Amino acid sequence: MAVLESALGEREQTFTAQKDRIARAALALLPTEGGTIAIDAGTTTSRFAHALPRDHHLTVVTHAVPVAAMLAGSPQIELHLLPGRVRPATQAAVGAETVDALSRLRVDVTFVATNGLTLAHGLSTPDHEEAATKRALVNAARRVVCLTDSSKIGVETTLRFAALGNIDVLVTDSDIDDDVADELRESGLEVLIA
């Protein structure tokens, strides 16, 4: 099923309880004190950034303006904002400059968002520059965690940025179909239900 990309403000109002549970559950996947994480743009990843513990020192790399604004000034966070053109729809820096900056990085864990996730197509998004940036985020990480509410599972958008084999853990909500969760696990993906 193809879907159109909705604006950030519109997406912030949907599945809010599920996104909060996903964000809290994903905290268990943080690297040890002093580790480095990358946080993708998205409403669930923004909630995750907001939930970061105040007593756990981390280096955070992001291309998401809302995430950077939220974490700027947090004493436990060493914040690195990636360069690039900011897309109005996602309020995220994208483009060749962003991808180039990511190509030189290695982070412990990337927390990535997606517009769609299926067994056949993997993780997808409708915009070329957004897909390239997400692909670079995935490639920069030792471990990749996808944070997405269950409404996006079974959805395919135009551009795949990661195969399921590129993702280590999926954190989603309890509305995921049990059979789909089992199929994802059988494909080798760890599925954490929030």
PDB file of C-alpha atoms in Angstrom:
ATOM      1  CA  MET A   1       0.000   0.000   0.000  1.00  0.00           C
ATOM      2  CA  ALA A   2       1.470   3.357  -1.000  1.00  0.00           C
ATOM      3  CA  VAL A   3       1.033   6.337   1.306  1.00  0.00           C
ATOM      4  CA  LEU A   4       1.663  10.050   1.054  1.00  0.00           C
ATOM      5  CA  GLU A   5       4.057  11.679   3.491  1.00  0.00           C
ATOM      6  CA  SER A   6       2.255  13.789   6.068  1.00  0.00           C
ATOM      7  CA  ALA A   7       3.706  16.839   7.778  1.00  0.00           C
ATOM      8  CA  LEU A   8       5.500  16.540  11.114  1.00  0.00           C
ATOM      9  CA  GLY A   9       2.831  18.428  13.078  1.00  0.00           C
ATOM     10  CA  GLU A  10       0.121  16.133  11.750  1.00  0.00           C
ATOM     11  CA  ARG A  11       2.110  12.996  12.622  1.00  0.00           C
ATOM     12  CA  GLU A  12       2.810  14.245  16.156  1.00  0.00           C
ATOM     13  CA  GLN A  13      -0.908  13.953  16.913  1.00  0.00           C
ATOM     14  CA  THR A  14      -1.292  10.286  15.888  1.00  0.00           C
ATOM     15  CA  PHE A  15      -0.648   7.160  17.990  1.00  0.00           C
ATOM     16  CA  THR A  16       0.760   9.294  20.803  1.00  0.00           C
ATOM     17  CA  ALA A  17       0.356   6.698  23.603  1.00  0.00           C
ATOM     18  CA  GLN A  18       2.008   4.008  21.477  1.00  0.00           C
ATOM     19  CA  LYS A  19       4.900   6.308  20.556  1.00  0.00           C
ATOM     20  CA  ASP A  20       5.472   7.161  24.220  1.00  0.00           C
ATOM     21  CA  ARG A  21       5.592   3.449  25.155  1.00  0.00           C
ATOM     22  CA  ILE A  22       7.979   2.725  22.272  1.00  0.00           C
ATOM     23  CA  ALA A  23      10.257   5.602  23.324  1.00  0.00           C
ATOM     24  CA  ARG A  24      10.411   4.400  26.922  1.00  0.00           C
ATOM     25  CA  ALA A  25      11.042   0.764  25.906  1.00  0.00           C
ATOM     26  CA  ALA A  26      13.885   1.825  23.589  1.00  0.00           C
ATOM     27  CA  LEU A  27      15.791   3.347  26.521  1.00  0.00           C
ATOM     28  CA  ALA A  28      16.815  -0.208  27.462  1.00  0.00           C
ATOM     29  CA  LEU A  29      18.809  -0.319  24.202  1.00  0.00           C
ATOM     30  CA  LEU A  30      21.055   2.656  24.980  1.00  0.00           C
ATOM     31  CA  PRO A  31      24.801   2.005  24.965  1.00  0.00           C
ATOM     32  CA  THR A  32      26.773   2.193  28.171  1.00  0.00           C
ATOM     33  CA  GLU A  33      27.625   5.503  29.791  1.00  0.00           C
ATOM     34  CA  GLY A  34      29.703   7.663  27.444  1.00  0.00           C
ATOM     35  CA  GLY A  35      28.475   5.881  24.302  1.00  0.00           C
ATOM     36  CA  THR A  36      27.491   7.502  21.022  1.00  0.00           C
ATOM     37  CA  ILE A  37      24.048   7.344  19.436  1.00  0.00           C
ATOM     38  CA  ALA A  38      22.463   8.769  16.308  1.00  0.00           C
ATOM     39  CA  ILE A  39      18.821   9.821  16.388  1.00  0.00           C
ATOM     40  CA  ASP A  40      16.858   9.996  13.149  1.00  0.00           C
ATOM     41  CA  ALA A  41      14.119  12.524  12.460  1.00  0.00           C
ATOM     42  CA  GLY A  42      10.585  11.438  13.311  1.00  0.00           C
ATOM     43  CA  THR A  43       7.864  11.808  15.886  1.00  0.00           C
ATOM     44  CA  THR A  44       8.677   8.568  17.735  1.00  0.00           C
ATOM     45  CA  THR A  45      12.410   9.263  17.712  1.00  0.00           C
ATOM     46  CA  SER A  46      11.688  12.772  19.056  1.00  0.00           C
ATOM     47  CA  ARG A  47       9.763  11.220  21.941  1.00  0.00           C
ATOM     48  CA  PHE A  48      12.711   8.895  22.508  1.00  0.00           C
ATOM     49  CA  ALA A  49      15.093  11.880  22.636  1.00  0.00           C
ATOM     50  CA  HIS A  50      12.795  13.589  25.146  1.00  0.00           C
ATOM     51  CA  ALA A  51      12.854  10.446  27.329  1.00  0.00           C
ATOM     52  CA  LEU A  52      16.666  10.169  27.472  1.00  0.00           C
ATOM     53  CA  PRO A  53      17.798   9.831  31.094  1.00  0.00           C
ATOM     54  CA  ARG A  54      19.305  12.907  32.716  1.00  0.00           C
ATOM     55  CA  ASP A  55      22.010  10.866  34.485  1.00  0.00           C
ATOM     56  CA  HIS A  56      23.395   8.927  31.491  1.00  0.00           C
ATOM     57  CA  HIS A  57      26.154  10.742  29.607  1.00  0.00           C
ATOM     58  CA  LEU A  58      25.937  10.261  25.838  1.00  0.00           C
ATOM     59  CA  THR A  59      27.200  11.753  22.614  1.00  0.00           C
ATOM     60  CA  VAL A  60      24.197  12.323  20.350  1.00  0.00           C
ATOM     61  CA  VAL A  61      24.406  12.878  16.590  1.00  0.00           C
ATOM     62  CA  THR A  62      21.235  14.007  14.810  1.00  0.00           C
ATOM     63  CA  HIS A  63      19.991  15.651  11.649  1.00  0.00           C
ATOM     64  CA  ALA A  64      16.596  16.406  13.212  1.00  0.00           C
ATOM     65  CA  VAL A  65      16.142  20.053  14.153  1.00  0.00           C
ATOM     66  CA  PRO A  66      13.432  19.296  16.792  1.00  0.00           C
ATOM     67  CA  VAL A  67      15.674  16.681  18.439  1.00  0.00           C
ATOM     68  CA  ALA A  68      18.651  19.052  18.462  1.00  0.00           C
ATOM     69  CA  ALA A  69      16.536  21.870  19.912  1.00  0.00           C
ATOM     70  CA  MET A  70      15.244  19.547  22.625  1.00  0.00           C
ATOM     71  CA  LEU A  71      18.693  18.271  23.632  1.00  0.00           C
ATOM     72  CA  ALA A  72      20.653  21.514  23.295  1.00  0.00           C
ATOM     73  CA  GLY A  73      21.777  22.581  26.749  1.00  0.00           C
ATOM     74  CA  SER A  74      21.299  19.136  28.339  1.00  0.00           C
ATOM     75  CA  PRO A  75      24.360  18.758  30.559  1.00  0.00           C
ATOM     76  CA  GLN A  76      24.580  14.970  30.062  1.00  0.00           C
ATOM     77  CA  ILE A  77      24.518  15.224  26.243  1.00  0.00           C
ATOM     78  CA  GLU A  78      27.363  16.120  23.912  1.00  0.00           C
ATOM     79  CA  LEU A  79      25.283  17.166  20.902  1.00  0.00           C
ATOM     80  CA  HIS A  80      26.395  17.096  17.255  1.00  0.00           C
ATOM     81  CA  LEU A  81      24.024  18.539  14.650  1.00  0.00           C
ATOM     82  CA  LEU A  82      24.568  17.286  11.115  1.00  0.00           C
ATOM     83  CA  PRO A  83      24.726  19.780   8.224  1.00  0.00           C
ATOM     84  CA  GLY A  84      22.379  19.927   5.233  1.00  0.00           C
ATOM     85  CA  ARG A  85      19.236  21.436   3.758  1.00  0.00           C
ATOM     86  CA  VAL A  86      16.295  21.242   6.162  1.00  0.00           C
ATOM     87  CA  ARG A  87      13.174  19.644   4.638  1.00  0.00           C
ATOM     88  CA  PRO A  88      10.008  21.393   5.850  1.00  0.00           C
ATOM     89  CA  ALA A  89       7.992  18.127   5.973  1.00  0.00           C
ATOM     90  CA  THR A  90      10.343  16.436   8.444  1.00  0.00           C
ATOM     91  CA  GLN A  91      12.372  19.371   9.835  1.00  0.00           C
ATOM     92  CA  ALA A  92      15.469  17.275   9.124  1.00  0.00           C
ATOM     93  CA  ALA A  93      18.736  18.091   7.399  1.00  0.00           C
ATOM     94  CA  VAL A  94      19.153  16.033   4.235  1.00  0.00           C
ATOM     95  CA  GLY A  95      21.276  15.989   1.104  1.00  0.00           C
ATOM     96  CA  ALA A  96      24.805  15.230  -0.012  1.00  0.00           C
ATOM     97  CA  GLU A  97      26.373  17.244   2.805  1.00  0.00           C
ATOM     98  CA  THR A  98      24.426  15.262   5.439  1.00  0.00           C
ATOM     99  CA  VAL A  99      25.246  11.907   3.847  1.00  0.00           C
ATOM    100  CA  ASP A 100      28.932  12.863   3.528  1.00  0.00           C
ATOM    101  CA  ALA A 101      29.137  13.844   7.205  1.00  0.00           C
ATOM    102  CA  LEU A 102      27.538  10.537   8.222  1.00  0.00           C
ATOM    103  CA  SER A 103      29.928   8.549   6.016  1.00  0.00           C
ATOM    104  CA  ARG A 104      32.780   9.591   8.311  1.00  0.00           C
ATOM    105  CA  LEU A 105      31.035   8.587  11.560  1.00  0.00           C
ATOM    106  CA  ARG A 106      30.703   5.386  13.563  1.00  0.00           C
ATOM    107  CA  VAL A 107      28.134   5.354  16.359  1.00  0.00           C
ATOM    108  CA  ASP A 108      27.252   2.632  18.844  1.00  0.00           C
ATOM    109  CA  VAL A 109      23.511   2.692  18.095  1.00  0.00           C
ATOM    110  CA  THR A 110      21.339   4.433  15.520  1.00  0.00           C
ATOM    111  CA  PHE A 111      17.691   4.909  16.445  1.00  0.00           C
ATOM    112  CA  VAL A 112      15.955   5.163  13.082  1.00  0.00           C
ATOM    113  CA  ALA A 113      12.362   5.942  12.102  1.00  0.00           C
ATOM    114  CA  THR A 114      10.502   4.693   9.042  1.00  0.00           C
ATOM    115  CA  ASN A 115       7.406   5.495   6.983  1.00  0.00           C
ATOM    116  CA  GLY A 116       6.854   1.827   6.194  1.00  0.00           C
ATOM    117  CA  LEU A 117       8.138  -1.637   7.046  1.00  0.00           C
ATOM    118  CA  THR A 118       7.441  -4.934   5.265  1.00  0.00           C
ATOM    119  CA  LEU A 119       9.186  -8.275   4.961  1.00  0.00           C
ATOM    120  CA  ALA A 120       9.509  -7.883   1.197  1.00  0.00           C
ATOM    121  CA  HIS A 121      10.513  -4.217   0.882  1.00  0.00           C
ATOM    122  CA  GLY A 122      12.224  -3.581   4.225  1.00  0.00           C
ATOM    123  CA  LEU A 123      12.174  -0.044   5.627  1.00  0.00           C
ATOM    124  CA  SER A 124      11.023   2.718   3.319  1.00  0.00           C
ATOM    125  CA  THR A 125      10.323   6.408   2.957  1.00  0.00           C
ATOM    126  CA  PRO A 126       8.886   8.481   0.077  1.00  0.00           C
ATOM    127  CA  ASP A 127      11.653  11.094  -0.361  1.00  0.00           C
ATOM    128  CA  HIS A 128      14.987  10.452  -2.168  1.00  0.00           C
ATOM    129  CA  GLU A 129      17.115  12.708   0.057  1.00  0.00           C
ATOM    130  CA  GLU A 130      15.467  11.438   3.228  1.00  0.00           C
ATOM    131  CA  ALA A 131      16.111   7.837   2.092  1.00  0.00           C
ATOM    132  CA  ALA A 132      19.779   8.589   1.401  1.00  0.00           C
ATOM    133  CA  THR A 133      20.175  10.167   4.842  1.00  0.00           C
ATOM    134  CA  LYS A 134      18.444   7.269   6.605  1.00  0.00           C
ATOM    135  CA  ARG A 135      20.613   4.787   4.675  1.00  0.00           C
ATOM    136  CA  ALA A 136      23.708   6.688   5.835  1.00  0.00           C
ATOM    137  CA  LEU A 137      22.439   6.654   9.445  1.00  0.00           C
ATOM    138  CA  VAL A 138      22.009   2.879   9.242  1.00  0.00           C
ATOM    139  CA  ASN A 139      25.462   2.411   7.698  1.00  0.00           C
ATOM    140  CA  ALA A 140      27.116   4.544  10.404  1.00  0.00           C
ATOM    141  CA  ALA A 141      25.969   2.295  13.256  1.00  0.00           C
ATOM    142  CA  ARG A 142      27.293  -0.804  14.958  1.00  0.00           C
ATOM    143  CA  ARG A 143      23.691  -1.573  15.978  1.00  0.00           C
ATOM    144  CA  VAL A 144      20.461  -0.301  14.408  1.00  0.00           C
ATOM    145  CA  VAL A 145      17.171   0.043  16.269  1.00  0.00           C
ATOM    146  CA  CYS A 146      13.978   0.934  14.397  1.00  0.00           C
ATOM    147  CA  LEU A 147      11.342   2.786  16.412  1.00  0.00           C
ATOM    148  CA  THR A 148       7.934   2.661  14.737  1.00  0.00           C
ATOM    149  CA  ASP A 149       4.318   2.325  15.716  1.00  0.00           C
ATOM    150  CA  SER A 150       2.475  -0.695  14.339  1.00  0.00           C
ATOM    151  CA  SER A 151       0.410   1.378  11.864  1.00  0.00           C
ATOM    152  CA  LYS A 152       3.516   1.542   9.630  1.00  0.00           C
ATOM    153  CA  ILE A 153       4.087  -2.213   9.594  1.00  0.00           C
ATOM    154  CA  GLY A 154       2.733  -3.666   6.366  1.00  0.00           C
ATOM    155  CA  VAL A 155       3.092  -0.298   4.621  1.00  0.00           C
ATOM    156  CA  GLU A 156       5.456   0.195   1.670  1.00  0.00           C
ATOM    157  CA  THR A 157       6.557   3.610   0.484  1.00  0.00           C
ATOM    158  CA  THR A 158       8.555   4.286  -2.658  1.00  0.00           C
ATOM    159  CA  LEU A 159      12.181   4.104  -1.537  1.00  0.00           C
ATOM    160  CA  ARG A 160      13.774   1.363   0.531  1.00  0.00           C
ATOM    161  CA  PHE A 161      16.574   2.662   2.733  1.00  0.00           C
ATOM    162  CA  ALA A 162      17.275  -0.575   4.632  1.00  0.00           C
ATOM    163  CA  ALA A 163      16.569  -4.259   4.265  1.00  0.00           C
ATOM    164  CA  LEU A 164      15.350  -6.045   7.386  1.00  0.00           C
ATOM    165  CA  GLY A 165      18.795  -7.666   7.591  1.00  0.00           C
ATOM    166  CA  ASN A 166      20.291  -4.195   8.197  1.00  0.00           C
ATOM    167  CA  ILE A 167      18.174  -3.727  11.340  1.00  0.00           C
ATOM    168  CA  ASP A 168      18.982  -5.394  14.664  1.00  0.00           C
ATOM    169  CA  VAL A 169      15.924  -4.515  16.748  1.00  0.00           C
ATOM    170  CA  LEU A 170      12.389  -3.323  16.005  1.00  0.00           C
ATOM    171  CA  VAL A 171      10.623  -1.567  18.870  1.00  0.00           C
ATOM    172  CA  THR A 172       6.897  -1.282  18.212  1.00  0.00           C
ATOM    173  CA  ASP A 173       3.589  -1.300  20.077  1.00  0.00           C
ATOM    174  CA  SER A 174       1.317  -4.129  21.150  1.00  0.00           C
ATOM    175  CA  ASP A 175      -1.123  -3.493  18.283  1.00  0.00           C
ATOM    176  CA  ILE A 176       1.212  -5.354  15.912  1.00  0.00           C
ATOM    177  CA  ASP A 177      -0.413  -8.492  14.505  1.00  0.00           C
ATOM    178  CA  ASP A 178       1.017 -11.553  16.307  1.00  0.00           C
ATOM    179  CA  ASP A 179       1.565 -13.447  13.047  1.00  0.00           C
ATOM    180  CA  VAL A 180       3.440 -10.489  11.546  1.00  0.00           C
ATOM    181  CA  ALA A 181       5.606 -10.182  14.670  1.00  0.00           C
ATOM    182  CA  ASP A 182       6.410 -13.913  14.405  1.00  0.00           C
ATOM    183  CA  GLU A 183       7.311 -13.568  10.710  1.00  0.00           C
ATOM    184  CA  LEU A 184       9.610 -10.648  11.498  1.00  0.00           C
ATOM    185  CA  ARG A 185      11.307 -12.654  14.255  1.00  0.00           C
ATOM    186  CA  GLU A 186      11.715 -15.625  11.912  1.00  0.00           C
ATOM    187  CA  SER A 187      13.497 -13.299   9.455  1.00  0.00           C
ATOM    188  CA  GLY A 188      16.133 -12.720  12.153  1.00  0.00           C
ATOM    189  CA  LEU A 189      14.846  -9.395  13.507  1.00  0.00           C
ATOM    190  CA  GLU A 190      14.570  -8.950  17.264  1.00  0.00           C
ATOM    191  CA  VAL A 191      11.087  -7.541  17.960  1.00  0.00           C
ATOM    192  CA  LEU A 192      10.513  -5.679  21.220  1.00  0.00           C
ATOM    193  CA  ILE A 193       6.847  -4.995  22.007  1.00  0.00           C
ATOM    194  CA  ALA A 194       6.228  -1.862  24.080  1.00  0.00           C
TER     195      ALA A 194
END
